[in-house]
Structure formats: structure tokens, C-alpha cells
Tab-separated table of C-alpha atoms and ligand atoms in Angstrom:
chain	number	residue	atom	x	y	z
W	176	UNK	CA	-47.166	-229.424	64.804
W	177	UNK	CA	-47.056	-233.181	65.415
W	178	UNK	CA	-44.134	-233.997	62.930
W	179	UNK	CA	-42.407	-230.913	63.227
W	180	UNK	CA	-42.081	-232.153	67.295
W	181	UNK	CA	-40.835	-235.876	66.127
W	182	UNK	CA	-38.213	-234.058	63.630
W	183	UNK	CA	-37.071	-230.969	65.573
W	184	UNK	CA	-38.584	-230.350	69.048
W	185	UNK	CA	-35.956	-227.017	69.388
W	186	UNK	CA	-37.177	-225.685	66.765
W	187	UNK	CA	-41.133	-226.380	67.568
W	188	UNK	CA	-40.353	-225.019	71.087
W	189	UNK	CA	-39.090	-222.147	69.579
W	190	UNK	CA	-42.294	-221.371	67.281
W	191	UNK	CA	-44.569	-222.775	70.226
W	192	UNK	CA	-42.258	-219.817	71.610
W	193	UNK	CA	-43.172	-217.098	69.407
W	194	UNK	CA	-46.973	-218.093	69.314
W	195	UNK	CA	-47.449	-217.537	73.178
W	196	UNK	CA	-45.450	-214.014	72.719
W	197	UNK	CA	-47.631	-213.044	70.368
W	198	UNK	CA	-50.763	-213.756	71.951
W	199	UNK	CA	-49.804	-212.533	75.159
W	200	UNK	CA	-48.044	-208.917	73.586
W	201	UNK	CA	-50.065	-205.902	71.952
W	202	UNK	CA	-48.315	-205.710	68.435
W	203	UNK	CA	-48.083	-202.213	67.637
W	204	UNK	CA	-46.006	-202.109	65.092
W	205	UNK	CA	-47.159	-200.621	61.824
W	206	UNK	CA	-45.597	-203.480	59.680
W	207	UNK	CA	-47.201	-206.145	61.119
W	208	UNK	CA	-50.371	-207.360	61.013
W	209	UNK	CA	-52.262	-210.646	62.579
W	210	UNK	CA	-52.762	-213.624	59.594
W	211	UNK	CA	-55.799	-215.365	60.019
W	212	UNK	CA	-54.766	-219.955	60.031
W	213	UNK	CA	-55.690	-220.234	56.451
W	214	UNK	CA	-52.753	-218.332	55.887
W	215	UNK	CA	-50.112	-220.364	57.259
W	216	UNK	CA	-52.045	-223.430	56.159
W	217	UNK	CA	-51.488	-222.457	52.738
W	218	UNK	CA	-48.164	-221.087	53.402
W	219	UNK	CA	-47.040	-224.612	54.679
W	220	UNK	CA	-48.946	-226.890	52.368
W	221	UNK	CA	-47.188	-228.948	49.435
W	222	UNK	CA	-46.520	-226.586	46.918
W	223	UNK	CA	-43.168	-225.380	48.886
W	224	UNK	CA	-41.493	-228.091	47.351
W	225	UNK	CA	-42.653	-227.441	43.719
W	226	UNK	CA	-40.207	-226.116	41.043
W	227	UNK	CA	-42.118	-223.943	38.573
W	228	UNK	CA	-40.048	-221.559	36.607
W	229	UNK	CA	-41.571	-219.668	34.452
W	230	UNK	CA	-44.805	-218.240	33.769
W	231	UNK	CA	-48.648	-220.349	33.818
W	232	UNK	CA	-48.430	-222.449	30.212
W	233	UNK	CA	-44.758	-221.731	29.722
W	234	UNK	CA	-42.860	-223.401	32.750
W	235	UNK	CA	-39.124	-225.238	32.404
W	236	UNK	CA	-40.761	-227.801	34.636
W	237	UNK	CA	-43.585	-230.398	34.311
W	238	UNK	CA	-45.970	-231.278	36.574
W	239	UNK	CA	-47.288	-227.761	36.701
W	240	UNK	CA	-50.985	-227.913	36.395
W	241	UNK	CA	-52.315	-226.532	39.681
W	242	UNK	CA	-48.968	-224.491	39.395
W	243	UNK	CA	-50.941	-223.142	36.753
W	244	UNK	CA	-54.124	-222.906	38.223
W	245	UNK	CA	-52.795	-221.375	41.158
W	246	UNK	CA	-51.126	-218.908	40.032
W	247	UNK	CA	-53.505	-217.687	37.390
W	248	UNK	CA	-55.900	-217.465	39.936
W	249	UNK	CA	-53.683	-215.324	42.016
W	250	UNK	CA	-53.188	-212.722	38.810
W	251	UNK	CA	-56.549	-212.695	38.262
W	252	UNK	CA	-57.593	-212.225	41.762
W	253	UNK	CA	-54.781	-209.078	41.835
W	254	UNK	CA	-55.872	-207.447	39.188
W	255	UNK	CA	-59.598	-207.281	39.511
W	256	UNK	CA	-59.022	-206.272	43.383
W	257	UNK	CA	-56.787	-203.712	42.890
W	258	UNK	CA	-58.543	-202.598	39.255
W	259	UNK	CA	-55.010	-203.395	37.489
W	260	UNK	CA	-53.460	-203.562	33.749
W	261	UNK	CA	-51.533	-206.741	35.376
W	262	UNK	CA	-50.217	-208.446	38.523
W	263	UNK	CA	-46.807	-210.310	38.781
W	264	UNK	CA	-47.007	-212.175	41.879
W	265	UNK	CA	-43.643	-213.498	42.023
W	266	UNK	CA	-41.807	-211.610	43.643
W	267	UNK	CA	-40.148	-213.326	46.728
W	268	UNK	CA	-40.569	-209.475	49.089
W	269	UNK	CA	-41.156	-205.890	48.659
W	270	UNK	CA	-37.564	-205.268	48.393
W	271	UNK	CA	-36.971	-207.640	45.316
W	272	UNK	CA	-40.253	-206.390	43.462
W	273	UNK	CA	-38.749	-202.793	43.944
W	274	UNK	CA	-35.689	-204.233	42.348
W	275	UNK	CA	-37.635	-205.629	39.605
W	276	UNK	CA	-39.234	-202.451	39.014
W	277	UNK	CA	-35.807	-200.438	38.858
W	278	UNK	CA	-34.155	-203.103	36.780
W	279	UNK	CA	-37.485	-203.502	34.242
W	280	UNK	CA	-37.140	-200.257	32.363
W	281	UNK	CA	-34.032	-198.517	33.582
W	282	UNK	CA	-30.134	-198.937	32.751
W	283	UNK	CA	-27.568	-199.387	35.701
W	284	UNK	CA	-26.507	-195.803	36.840
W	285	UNK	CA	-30.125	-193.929	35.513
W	286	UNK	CA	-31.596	-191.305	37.847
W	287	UNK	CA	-34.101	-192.021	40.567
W	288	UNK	CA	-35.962	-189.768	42.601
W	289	UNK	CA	-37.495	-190.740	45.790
W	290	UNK	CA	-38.667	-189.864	49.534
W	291	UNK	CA	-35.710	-189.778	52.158
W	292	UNK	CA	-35.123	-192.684	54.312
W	293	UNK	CA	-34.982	-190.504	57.306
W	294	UNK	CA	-38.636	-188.585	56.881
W	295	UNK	CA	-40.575	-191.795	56.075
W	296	UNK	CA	-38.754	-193.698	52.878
W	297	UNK	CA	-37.474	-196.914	52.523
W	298	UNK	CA	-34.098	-198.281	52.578
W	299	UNK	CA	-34.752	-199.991	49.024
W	300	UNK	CA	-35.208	-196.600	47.881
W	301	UNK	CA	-31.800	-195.760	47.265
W	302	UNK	CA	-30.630	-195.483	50.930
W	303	UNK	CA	-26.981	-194.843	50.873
W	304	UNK	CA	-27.036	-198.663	53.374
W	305	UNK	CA	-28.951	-200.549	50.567
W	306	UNK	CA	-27.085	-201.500	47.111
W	307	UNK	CA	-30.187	-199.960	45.120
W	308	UNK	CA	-28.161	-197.042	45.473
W	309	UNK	CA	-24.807	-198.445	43.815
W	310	UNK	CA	-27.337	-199.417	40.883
W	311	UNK	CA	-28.731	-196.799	40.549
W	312	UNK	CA	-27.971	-192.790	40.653
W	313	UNK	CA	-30.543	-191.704	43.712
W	314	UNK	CA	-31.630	-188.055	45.107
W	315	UNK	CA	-34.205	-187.733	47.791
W	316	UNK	CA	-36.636	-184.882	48.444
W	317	UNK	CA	-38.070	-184.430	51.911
W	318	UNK	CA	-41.024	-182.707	53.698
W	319	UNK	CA	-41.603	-179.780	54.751
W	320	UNK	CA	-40.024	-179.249	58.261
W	321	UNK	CA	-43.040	-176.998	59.064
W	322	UNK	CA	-45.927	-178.812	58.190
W	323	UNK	CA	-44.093	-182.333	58.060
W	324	UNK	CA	-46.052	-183.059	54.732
W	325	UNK	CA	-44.648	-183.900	51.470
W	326	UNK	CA	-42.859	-180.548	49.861
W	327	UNK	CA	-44.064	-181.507	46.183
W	328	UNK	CA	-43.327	-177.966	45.274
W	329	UNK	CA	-39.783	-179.010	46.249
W	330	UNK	CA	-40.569	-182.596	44.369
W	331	UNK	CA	-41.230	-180.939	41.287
W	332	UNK	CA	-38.176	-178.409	41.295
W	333	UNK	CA	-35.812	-181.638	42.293
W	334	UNK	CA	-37.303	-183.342	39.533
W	335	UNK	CA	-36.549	-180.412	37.027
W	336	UNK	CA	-33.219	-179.847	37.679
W	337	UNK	CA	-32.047	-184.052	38.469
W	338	UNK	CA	-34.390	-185.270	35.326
W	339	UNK	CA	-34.847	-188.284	36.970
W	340	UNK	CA	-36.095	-191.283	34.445
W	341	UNK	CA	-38.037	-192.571	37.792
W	342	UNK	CA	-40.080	-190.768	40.494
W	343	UNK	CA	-40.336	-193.113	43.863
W	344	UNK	CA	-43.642	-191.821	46.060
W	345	UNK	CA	-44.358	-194.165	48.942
W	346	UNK	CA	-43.480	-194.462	52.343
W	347	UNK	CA	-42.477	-196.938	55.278
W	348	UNK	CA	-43.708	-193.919	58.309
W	349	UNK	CA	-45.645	-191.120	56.470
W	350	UNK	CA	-48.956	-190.780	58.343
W	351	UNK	CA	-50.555	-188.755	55.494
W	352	UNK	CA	-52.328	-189.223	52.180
W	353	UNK	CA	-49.806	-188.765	49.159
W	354	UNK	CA	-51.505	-186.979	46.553
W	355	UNK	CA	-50.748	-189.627	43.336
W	356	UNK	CA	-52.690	-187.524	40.668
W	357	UNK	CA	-49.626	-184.610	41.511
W	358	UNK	CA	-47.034	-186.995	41.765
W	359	UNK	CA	-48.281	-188.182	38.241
W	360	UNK	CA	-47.980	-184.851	36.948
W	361	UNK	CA	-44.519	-184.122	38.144
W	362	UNK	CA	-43.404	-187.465	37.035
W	363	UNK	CA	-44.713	-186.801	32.995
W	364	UNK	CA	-43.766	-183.161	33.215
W	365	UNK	CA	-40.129	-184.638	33.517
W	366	UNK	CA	-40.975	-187.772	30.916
W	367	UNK	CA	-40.358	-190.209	34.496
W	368	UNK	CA	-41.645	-193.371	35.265
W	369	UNK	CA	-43.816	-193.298	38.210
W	370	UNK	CA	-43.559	-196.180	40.856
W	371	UNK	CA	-45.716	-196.273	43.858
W	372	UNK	CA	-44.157	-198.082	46.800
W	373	UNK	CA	-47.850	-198.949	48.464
W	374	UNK	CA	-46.513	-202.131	51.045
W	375	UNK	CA	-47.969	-200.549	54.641
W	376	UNK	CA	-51.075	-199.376	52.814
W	377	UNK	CA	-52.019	-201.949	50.347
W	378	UNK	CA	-54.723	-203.154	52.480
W	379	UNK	CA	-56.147	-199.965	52.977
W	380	UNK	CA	-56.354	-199.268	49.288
W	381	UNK	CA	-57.646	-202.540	48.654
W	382	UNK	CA	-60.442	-201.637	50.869
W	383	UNK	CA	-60.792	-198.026	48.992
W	384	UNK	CA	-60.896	-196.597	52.468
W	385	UNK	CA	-57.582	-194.937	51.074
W	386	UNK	CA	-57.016	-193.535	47.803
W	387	UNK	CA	-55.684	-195.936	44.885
W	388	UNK	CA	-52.406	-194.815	43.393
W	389	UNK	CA	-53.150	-197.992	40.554
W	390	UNK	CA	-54.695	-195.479	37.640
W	391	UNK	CA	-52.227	-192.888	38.560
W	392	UNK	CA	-48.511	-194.931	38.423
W	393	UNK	CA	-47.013	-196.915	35.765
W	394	UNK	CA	-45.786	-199.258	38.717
W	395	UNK	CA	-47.095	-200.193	41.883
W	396	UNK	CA	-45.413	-202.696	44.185
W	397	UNK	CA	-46.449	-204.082	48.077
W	398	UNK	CA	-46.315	-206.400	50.528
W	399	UNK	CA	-48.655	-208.995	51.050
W	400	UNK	CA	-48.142	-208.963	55.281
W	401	UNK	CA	-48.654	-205.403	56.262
W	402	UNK	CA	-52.122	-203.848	56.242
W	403	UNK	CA	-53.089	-206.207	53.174
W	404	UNK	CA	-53.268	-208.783	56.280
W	405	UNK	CA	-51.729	-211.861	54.359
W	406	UNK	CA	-48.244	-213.692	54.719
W	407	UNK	CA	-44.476	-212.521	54.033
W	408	UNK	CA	-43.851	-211.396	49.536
W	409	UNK	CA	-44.176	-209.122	46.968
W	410	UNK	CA	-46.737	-208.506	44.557
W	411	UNK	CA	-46.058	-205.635	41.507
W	412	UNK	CA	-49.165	-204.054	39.710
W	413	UNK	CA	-48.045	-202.649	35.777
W	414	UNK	CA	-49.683	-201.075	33.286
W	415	UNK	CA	-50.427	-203.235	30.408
W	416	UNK	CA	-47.293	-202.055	28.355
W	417	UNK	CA	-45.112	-202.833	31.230
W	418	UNK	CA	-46.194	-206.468	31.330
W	419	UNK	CA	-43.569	-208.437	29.433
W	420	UNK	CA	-40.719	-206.453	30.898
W	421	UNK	CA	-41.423	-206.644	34.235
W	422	UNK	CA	-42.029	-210.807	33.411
W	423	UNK	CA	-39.001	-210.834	32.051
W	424	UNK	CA	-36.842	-209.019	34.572
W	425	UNK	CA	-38.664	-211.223	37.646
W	426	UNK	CA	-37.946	-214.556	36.119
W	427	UNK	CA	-35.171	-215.093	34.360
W	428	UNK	CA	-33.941	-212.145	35.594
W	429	UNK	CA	-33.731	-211.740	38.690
W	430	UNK	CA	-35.563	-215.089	40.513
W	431	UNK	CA	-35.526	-218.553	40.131
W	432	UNK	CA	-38.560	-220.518	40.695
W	433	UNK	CA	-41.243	-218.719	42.665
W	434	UNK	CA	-42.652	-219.578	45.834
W	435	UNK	CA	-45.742	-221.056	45.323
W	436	UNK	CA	-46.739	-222.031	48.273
W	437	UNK	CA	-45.905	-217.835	49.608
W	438	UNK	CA	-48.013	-217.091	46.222
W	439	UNK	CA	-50.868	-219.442	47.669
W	440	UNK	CA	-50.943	-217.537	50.608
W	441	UNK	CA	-50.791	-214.219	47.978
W	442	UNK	CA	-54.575	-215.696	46.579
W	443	UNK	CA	-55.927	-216.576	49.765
W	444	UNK	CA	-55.311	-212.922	51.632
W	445	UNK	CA	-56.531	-211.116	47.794
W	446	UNK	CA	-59.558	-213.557	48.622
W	447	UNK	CA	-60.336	-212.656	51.920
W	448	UNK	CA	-59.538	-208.911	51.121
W	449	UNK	CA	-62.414	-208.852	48.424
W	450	UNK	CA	-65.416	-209.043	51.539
W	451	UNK	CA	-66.867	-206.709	53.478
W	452	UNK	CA	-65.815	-208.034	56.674
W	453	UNK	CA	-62.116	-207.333	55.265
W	454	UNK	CA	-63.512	-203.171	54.497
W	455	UNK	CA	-64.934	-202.898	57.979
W	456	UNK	CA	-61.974	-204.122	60.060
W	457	UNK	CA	-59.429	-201.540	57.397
W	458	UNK	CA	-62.218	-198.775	58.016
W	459	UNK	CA	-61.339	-199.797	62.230
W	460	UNK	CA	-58.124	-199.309	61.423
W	461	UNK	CA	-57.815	-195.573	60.292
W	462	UNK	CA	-59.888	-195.034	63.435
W	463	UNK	CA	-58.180	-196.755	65.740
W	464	UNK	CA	-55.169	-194.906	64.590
W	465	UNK	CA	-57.357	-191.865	64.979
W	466	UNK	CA	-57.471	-192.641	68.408
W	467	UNK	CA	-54.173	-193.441	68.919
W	468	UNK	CA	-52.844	-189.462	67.648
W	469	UNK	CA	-55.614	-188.232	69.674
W	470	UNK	CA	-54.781	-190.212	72.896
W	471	UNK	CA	-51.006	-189.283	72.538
W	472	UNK	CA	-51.892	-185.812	71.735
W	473	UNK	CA	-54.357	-184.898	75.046
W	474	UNK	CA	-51.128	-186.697	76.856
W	475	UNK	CA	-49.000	-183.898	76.112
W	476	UNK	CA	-46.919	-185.666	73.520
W	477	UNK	CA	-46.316	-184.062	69.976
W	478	UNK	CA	-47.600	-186.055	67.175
W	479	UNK	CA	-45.617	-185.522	64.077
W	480	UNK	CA	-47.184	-184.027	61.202
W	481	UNK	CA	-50.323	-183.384	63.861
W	482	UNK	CA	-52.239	-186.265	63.087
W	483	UNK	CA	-53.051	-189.606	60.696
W	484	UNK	CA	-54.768	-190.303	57.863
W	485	UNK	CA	-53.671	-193.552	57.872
W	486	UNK	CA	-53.046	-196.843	59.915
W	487	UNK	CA	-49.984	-195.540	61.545
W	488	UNK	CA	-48.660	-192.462	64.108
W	489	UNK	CA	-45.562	-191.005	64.706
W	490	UNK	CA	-44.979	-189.693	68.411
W	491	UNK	CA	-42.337	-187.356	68.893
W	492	UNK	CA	-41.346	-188.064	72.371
W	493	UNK	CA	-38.637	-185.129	73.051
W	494	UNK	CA	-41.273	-183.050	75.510
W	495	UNK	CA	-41.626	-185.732	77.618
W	496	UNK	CA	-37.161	-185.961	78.144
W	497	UNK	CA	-37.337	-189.820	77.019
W	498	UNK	CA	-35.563	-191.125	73.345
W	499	UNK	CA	-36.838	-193.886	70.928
W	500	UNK	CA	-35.039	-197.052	72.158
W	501	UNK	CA	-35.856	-196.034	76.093
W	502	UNK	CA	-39.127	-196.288	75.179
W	503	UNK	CA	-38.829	-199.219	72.956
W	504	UNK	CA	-37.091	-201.366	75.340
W	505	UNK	CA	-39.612	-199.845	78.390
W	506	UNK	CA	-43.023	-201.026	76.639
W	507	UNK	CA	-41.548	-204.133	75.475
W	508	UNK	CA	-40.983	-205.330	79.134
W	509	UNK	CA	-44.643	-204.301	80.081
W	510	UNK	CA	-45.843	-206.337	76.683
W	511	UNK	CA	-45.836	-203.848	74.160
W	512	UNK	CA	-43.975	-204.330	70.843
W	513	UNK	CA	-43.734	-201.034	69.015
W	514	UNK	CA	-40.313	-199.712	67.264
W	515	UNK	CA	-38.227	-196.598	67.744
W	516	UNK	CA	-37.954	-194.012	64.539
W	517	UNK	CA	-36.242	-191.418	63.687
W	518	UNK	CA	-38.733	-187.966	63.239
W	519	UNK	CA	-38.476	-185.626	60.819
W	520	UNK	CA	-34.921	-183.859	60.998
W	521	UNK	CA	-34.368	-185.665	64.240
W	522	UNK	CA	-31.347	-184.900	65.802
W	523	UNK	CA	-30.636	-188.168	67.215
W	524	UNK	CA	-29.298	-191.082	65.339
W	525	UNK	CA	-31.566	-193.980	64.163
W	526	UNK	CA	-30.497	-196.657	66.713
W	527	UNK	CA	-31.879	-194.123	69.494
W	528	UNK	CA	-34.308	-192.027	67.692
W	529	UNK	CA	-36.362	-189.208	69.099
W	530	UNK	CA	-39.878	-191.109	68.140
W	531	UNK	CA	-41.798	-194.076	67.938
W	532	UNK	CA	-43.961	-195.399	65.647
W	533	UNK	CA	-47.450	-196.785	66.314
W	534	UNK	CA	-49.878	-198.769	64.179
W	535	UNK	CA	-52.968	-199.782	64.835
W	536	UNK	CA	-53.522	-203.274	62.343
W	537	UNK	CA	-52.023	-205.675	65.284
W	538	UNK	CA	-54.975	-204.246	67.870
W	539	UNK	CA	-57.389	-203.765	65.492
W	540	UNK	CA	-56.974	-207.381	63.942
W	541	UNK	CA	-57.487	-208.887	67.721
W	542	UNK	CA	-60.910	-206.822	67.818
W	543	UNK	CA	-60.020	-203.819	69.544
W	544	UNK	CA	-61.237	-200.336	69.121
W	545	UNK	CA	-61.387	-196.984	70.480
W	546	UNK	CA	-62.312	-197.830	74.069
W	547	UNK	CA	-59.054	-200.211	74.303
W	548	UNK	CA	-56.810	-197.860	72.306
W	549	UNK	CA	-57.355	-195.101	75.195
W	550	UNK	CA	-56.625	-197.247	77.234
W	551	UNK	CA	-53.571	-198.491	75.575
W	552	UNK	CA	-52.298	-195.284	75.455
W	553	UNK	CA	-52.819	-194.305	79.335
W	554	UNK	CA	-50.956	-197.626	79.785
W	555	UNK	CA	-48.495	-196.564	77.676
W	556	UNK	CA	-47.824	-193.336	78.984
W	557	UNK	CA	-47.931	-194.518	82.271
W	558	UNK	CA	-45.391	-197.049	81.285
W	559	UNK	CA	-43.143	-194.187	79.851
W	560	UNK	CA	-43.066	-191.664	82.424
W	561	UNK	CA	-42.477	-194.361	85.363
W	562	UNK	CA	-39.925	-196.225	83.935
W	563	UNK	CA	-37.842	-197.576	86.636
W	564	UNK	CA	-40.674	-198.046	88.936
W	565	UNK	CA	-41.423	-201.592	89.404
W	566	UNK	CA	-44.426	-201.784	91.131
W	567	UNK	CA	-46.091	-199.129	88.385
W	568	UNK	CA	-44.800	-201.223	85.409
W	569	UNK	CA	-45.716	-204.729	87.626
W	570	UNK	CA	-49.496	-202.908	87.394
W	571	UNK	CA	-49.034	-201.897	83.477
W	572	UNK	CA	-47.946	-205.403	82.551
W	573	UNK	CA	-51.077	-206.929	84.527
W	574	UNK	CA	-53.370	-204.919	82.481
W	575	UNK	CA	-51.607	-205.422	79.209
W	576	UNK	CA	-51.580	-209.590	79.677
W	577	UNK	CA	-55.713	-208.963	80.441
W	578	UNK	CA	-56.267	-206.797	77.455
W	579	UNK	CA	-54.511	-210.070	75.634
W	580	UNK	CA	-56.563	-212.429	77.099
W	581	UNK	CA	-60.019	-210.512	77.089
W	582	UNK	CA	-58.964	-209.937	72.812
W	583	UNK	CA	-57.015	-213.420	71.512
W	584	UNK	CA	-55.424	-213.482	68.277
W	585	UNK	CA	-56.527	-216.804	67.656
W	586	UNK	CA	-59.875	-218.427	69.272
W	587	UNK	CA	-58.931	-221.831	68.884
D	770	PLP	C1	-41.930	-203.011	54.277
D	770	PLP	C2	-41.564	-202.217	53.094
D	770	PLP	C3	-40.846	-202.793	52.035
D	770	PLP	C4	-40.114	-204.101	52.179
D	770	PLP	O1	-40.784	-205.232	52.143
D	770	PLP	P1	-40.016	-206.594	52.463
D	770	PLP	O2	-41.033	-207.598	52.111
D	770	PLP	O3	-39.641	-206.567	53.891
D	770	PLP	O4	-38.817	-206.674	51.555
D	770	PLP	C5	-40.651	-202.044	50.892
D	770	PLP	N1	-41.108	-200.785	50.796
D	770	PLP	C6	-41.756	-200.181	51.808
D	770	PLP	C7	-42.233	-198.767	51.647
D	770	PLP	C8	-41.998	-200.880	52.993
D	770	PLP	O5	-42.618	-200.271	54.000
């Protein structure tokens, strides 16, 4: 970072900063995800100062070839990964290609159906905090209190009597499988649009280590930095009818030019998600998250919903007398970075939460696996239950920096 040290040494120290916290913390959180360089090199190359509105062979600015090239590559890369009608890669995050989505093929004030915030959703899913919901007209379904899955018995009754014009499935801390063919079938039953919120499992679909919602939904949006292992922005997958309206409603409505240099990024993580080295470390993944429930589980803590099919666990920690943001604040002083979260019908509020949620992309990324995720968890635990004592958490905190340093992020 040679000129970024001439120009602004405060704010290189403070990235120089972050790097060294990162390499010397296990990242468990489920949104996050470790980049490989060619990332950020094409995150930070030249295109972040080119203006390109518009679409490849229709932009409101010259000078747009590799624009062009760039992003046609990108499209094409989307598609044929993800076995889509078409790929809009604009979109600057999740949260603006769900707004997209919404604003593509509804009115202001239409009927939306999706997954409550507080048993897995997503703010941008109508969430009283988020102004989705003063757009739109939202109701929420829930799971099943009993089995903590996905009621869609309840789904399909909710969407008889609301006639939504949109079913929302997708999730920011389900652990399970959400069965798209069903969610298809309640969504035509009730003549709705179907949107699929995929951003933490794109890269596990990618993979096909997960099922694909992309024949099942008229919409699919994501994140490129979650599981898909790329940097920060949106992506939205259409059917082929949806194409020019979702264009449309991304730029001019809605953006200005797009990012290209975040859309670089976009083709080089699409890339890199197309080999088998990218399948093997996603199939790691579900395993290590295996091993995670499992570990938690023989501890004597409740896992929520009993288990994972994905890349992330939620670990109700009532039995064990502690709250989310004790725990939170507890494993981030011994080096662990995970986040607090409300569990199903939890009766604490979401700033202290009765839960925490665990994901196993950060570990697995640094070339973890089961061995290290037991002992993750015992270190954890251990962590947990002798909060307060120093020379315990001292011990923890030795271990954690030597699990770092025996698995670097980055070799060089
Ligand atoms: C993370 C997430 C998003 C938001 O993505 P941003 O890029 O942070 O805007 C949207 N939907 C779901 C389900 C998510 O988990």
C-alpha cells in the first residue's frame, strides 16, 4: 500500500489494522467469508473511476469498451454458473437488488409475503426497521415453534387468505434446506411472483452441494461476499421474461453508474467458483458446520432446529444461564468473532439475544476442518462457562492466536 501510506498513513494504519485482526481472529460469522488477493486486486484496479451507465453497447458514456467486455463477461459467466435465463450484475448490494426486484414488477403498496425477521429473515424483507416495508404492504409467516422448520402449511394458508402478488423464501439464519419446488407451488397457486433471497448460500448452490432455487423462482438475488467467497454487491438471476424490467428498474431506475470495478471482482469470484477446488472447500463447509452442531450439541447446548444442513448453526445458549451479547463480547476478547441472534420466539430482545450464530466459511476458507472445529468448540465452551476467569481465558486466547498462526488467511 505504498501510495496509500504517502497520501493517508491514518487511514493505511487503520487497514494495516484490520488485516492483522483478521489474521490473528477465527471469523465465525456466517456472513463473512475470506477473499482470496485477486479479489481486492480487482476490486481496487482502474475501473473504480469509470462512468458507464447503461447497459454493454448502449452506455451514456464513451470510452466503454472493456466496460463492455467486462461486464458481458460477468453476465455470461452468471448465467452459465448458476444455469440462468439472465444475470444483472449491477446491483451495488443485496439490499438494493432486493429493491430492484420489488420495484421491477410490483406497484408501491402491493402485497408481499416473506419469512420473519426474527426466525431467520432479512431486514430488506419488509422488516417493520427497513423502508421496504413503507413500499410495500408486508406479512411474514414463521416456523414451526416445534420443529423450528419452515411451517409451509402455514405459508400456503397466509398466502390464500393475504393474496400476496410476491412470495419472499430465503433466509439470513435458517440452518435448513428450503424446499423451492413447494414454495413454487404455493407461489402459482396464488398467481405470486416468486423471489429467492439466496445471499448466505449462493456459494453453496453454485457448488450444487445445495439445492438450486434458479429453475424454481422467477427471481433470485445474492451476495457476492458470503459463501459465494467474492467481494461486497449484488447480483439478480431472472427468468428470460423478466429481463428488460429488471434492466430497466436497476439503471435508470434505481442506480447510477455501476461499479465496475465491484462487478470485476463479481467475474473473478463466478471464475474461481466454476473449479473443483471451489466444490471441495463448499463440500468442507457443510461439514465443518456439521461439526460445529455436533460439537455444541455433546456440550450440552441446544442447537436450534437440531442440526444444519447448511454452512451455518444456531446455538441456543439459555441451558447454559449465559445471553447472546455475553457471549459475543466473551469470545471476541479470546479472538473469536461470531454475532449474537435472536432464536426462534426468543424472549429476549435482539441487542441481547438468547443465541448465537456460527458459520463455518471463515475456518473453512483458512483450511480448517473437523479436527480444529472440535477443538474450536471446546475452546469456545470453555471460554463461555469461565467467563470472568482470567487465567482460563489468558489459556483460550493462547490457543486461539496458535490455531491462527498454524492456519493463515493469507500465505504471503
Ligand atoms: C446479507 C443479506 C442481504 C444483504 O446484503 P447486503 O449486501 O449487505 O445489502 C440480503 N438478504 C439476505 C438474506 C442476506 O443474508
Amino acid at each position: 500500500m505504498q501510495y496509500l501510506a504517502n497520501d493517508d498513513p491514518e487511514v493505511a494504519r487503520i487497514i494495516q489494522g484490520e488485516e492483522a485482526r483478521m489474521e490473528n481472529t477465527l471469523d465465525l460469522i456466517a456472513a463473512e467469508n475470506h477473499a482470496p488477493r485477486s479479489i481486492f486486486e480487482a476490486q481496487g484496479s482502474i475501473f473504480s473511476t469509470k462512468a458507464a451507465e447503461g447497459y454493454p453497447g448502449r452506455r451514456f458514456h464513451a470510452g466503454c469498451r472493456y466496460a463492455d467486455e467486462l461486464e458481458r463477461l460477468a453476465i455470461h459467466r452468471a448465467e452459465k454458473l448458476f444455469g440462468a435465463g439472465h444475470a444483472n450484475l449491477q446491483p451495488h448490494s443485496g439490499v438494493s437488488a432486493n429493491l430492484a426486484v420489488y420495484f421491477s414488477v410490483l406497484a408501491a403498496g402491493d402485497r408481499i409475503l416473506a419469512m420473519k425477521l426474527s426466525h431467520g429473515g432479512h431486514l430488506s424483507h419488509g422488516d417493520p426497521a427497513s423502508v421496504t416495508s413503507q413500499c410495500f404492504y408486508f406479512r411474514h409467516y414463521g416456523l414451526d415453534l416445534q420443529t423450528e422448520r419452515i411451517d409451509y402449511e402455514a405459508v400456503r394458508a397466509m398466502a390464500e387468505a393475504f393474496k400476496p402478488r410476491m412470495i419472499i423464501a430465503g433466509a439470513s439464519s435458517y440452518p435448513r434446506l428450503i424446499d423451492y419446488p413447494l414454495m413454487a407451488d404455493i407461489a402459482q397457486s396464488v398467481s405470486a411472483y416468486l423471489l429467492v433471497d439466496m445471499a448466505h448460500i449462493a456459494g453453496l448452490v453454485a457448488a450444487g452441494v445445495v439445492p438450486s432455487p434458479v429453475p424454481h423462482a422467477d427471481f433470485v438475488t445474492f451476495t457476492t461476499y458470503k459463501t459465494l467467497k467474492g467481494g461486497r454487491g449484488g447480483v439478480i438471476l431472472c427468468k428470460r421474461a423478466h429481463a428488460a424490467k429488471i434492466s430497466k428498474t436497476i439503471f435508470p431506475g434505481a442506480q447510477g453508474t455501476p461499479s465496475l470495478n465491484l462487478l470485476a471482482a463479481k467475474a473473478v469470484c463466478l471464475k474461481l467458483a466454476m473449479g473443483s477446488g471451489f466444490k471441495q472447500e463448499q463440500r468442507k463447509i457443510l461439514a465443518n458446520a456439521a461439526a460445529f452442531a455436533a460439537g455444541f450439541e455433546n456440550k450440552g447446548y441446544r442447537i436450534v432446529s437440531g442440526g444444519t444442513d447448511n454452512h451455518l448453526v444456531l446455538v441456543d445458549l439459555r441451558a447454559k444461564g449465559l445471553t447472546g451479547d455475553v457471549a459475543e463480547k466473551t469470545l471476541e476478547a479470546v479472538g473469536i468473532v461470531v454475532n449474537r441472534n435472536v432464536i426462534p420466539g426468543d424472549p429476549e430482545k435482539p441487542d441481547v439475544a438468547s443465541g448465537i450464530r456460527i458459520g463455518s466459511p471463515g475456518v473453512t476458507a483458512r483450511g480448517m476442518g473437523e479436527v480444529e472445529v472440535a477443538q474450536i468448540v471446546a475452546l469456545m465452551d470453555s471460554a463461555m462457562i469461565n467467563r470472568g476467569k482470567g487465567d482460563v481465558l489468558d489459556s483460550v486466547s493462547r490457543e486461539v492466536a496458535d490455531l491462527c498462526r498454524r492456519f493463515p488467511i493469507y500465505r504471503d
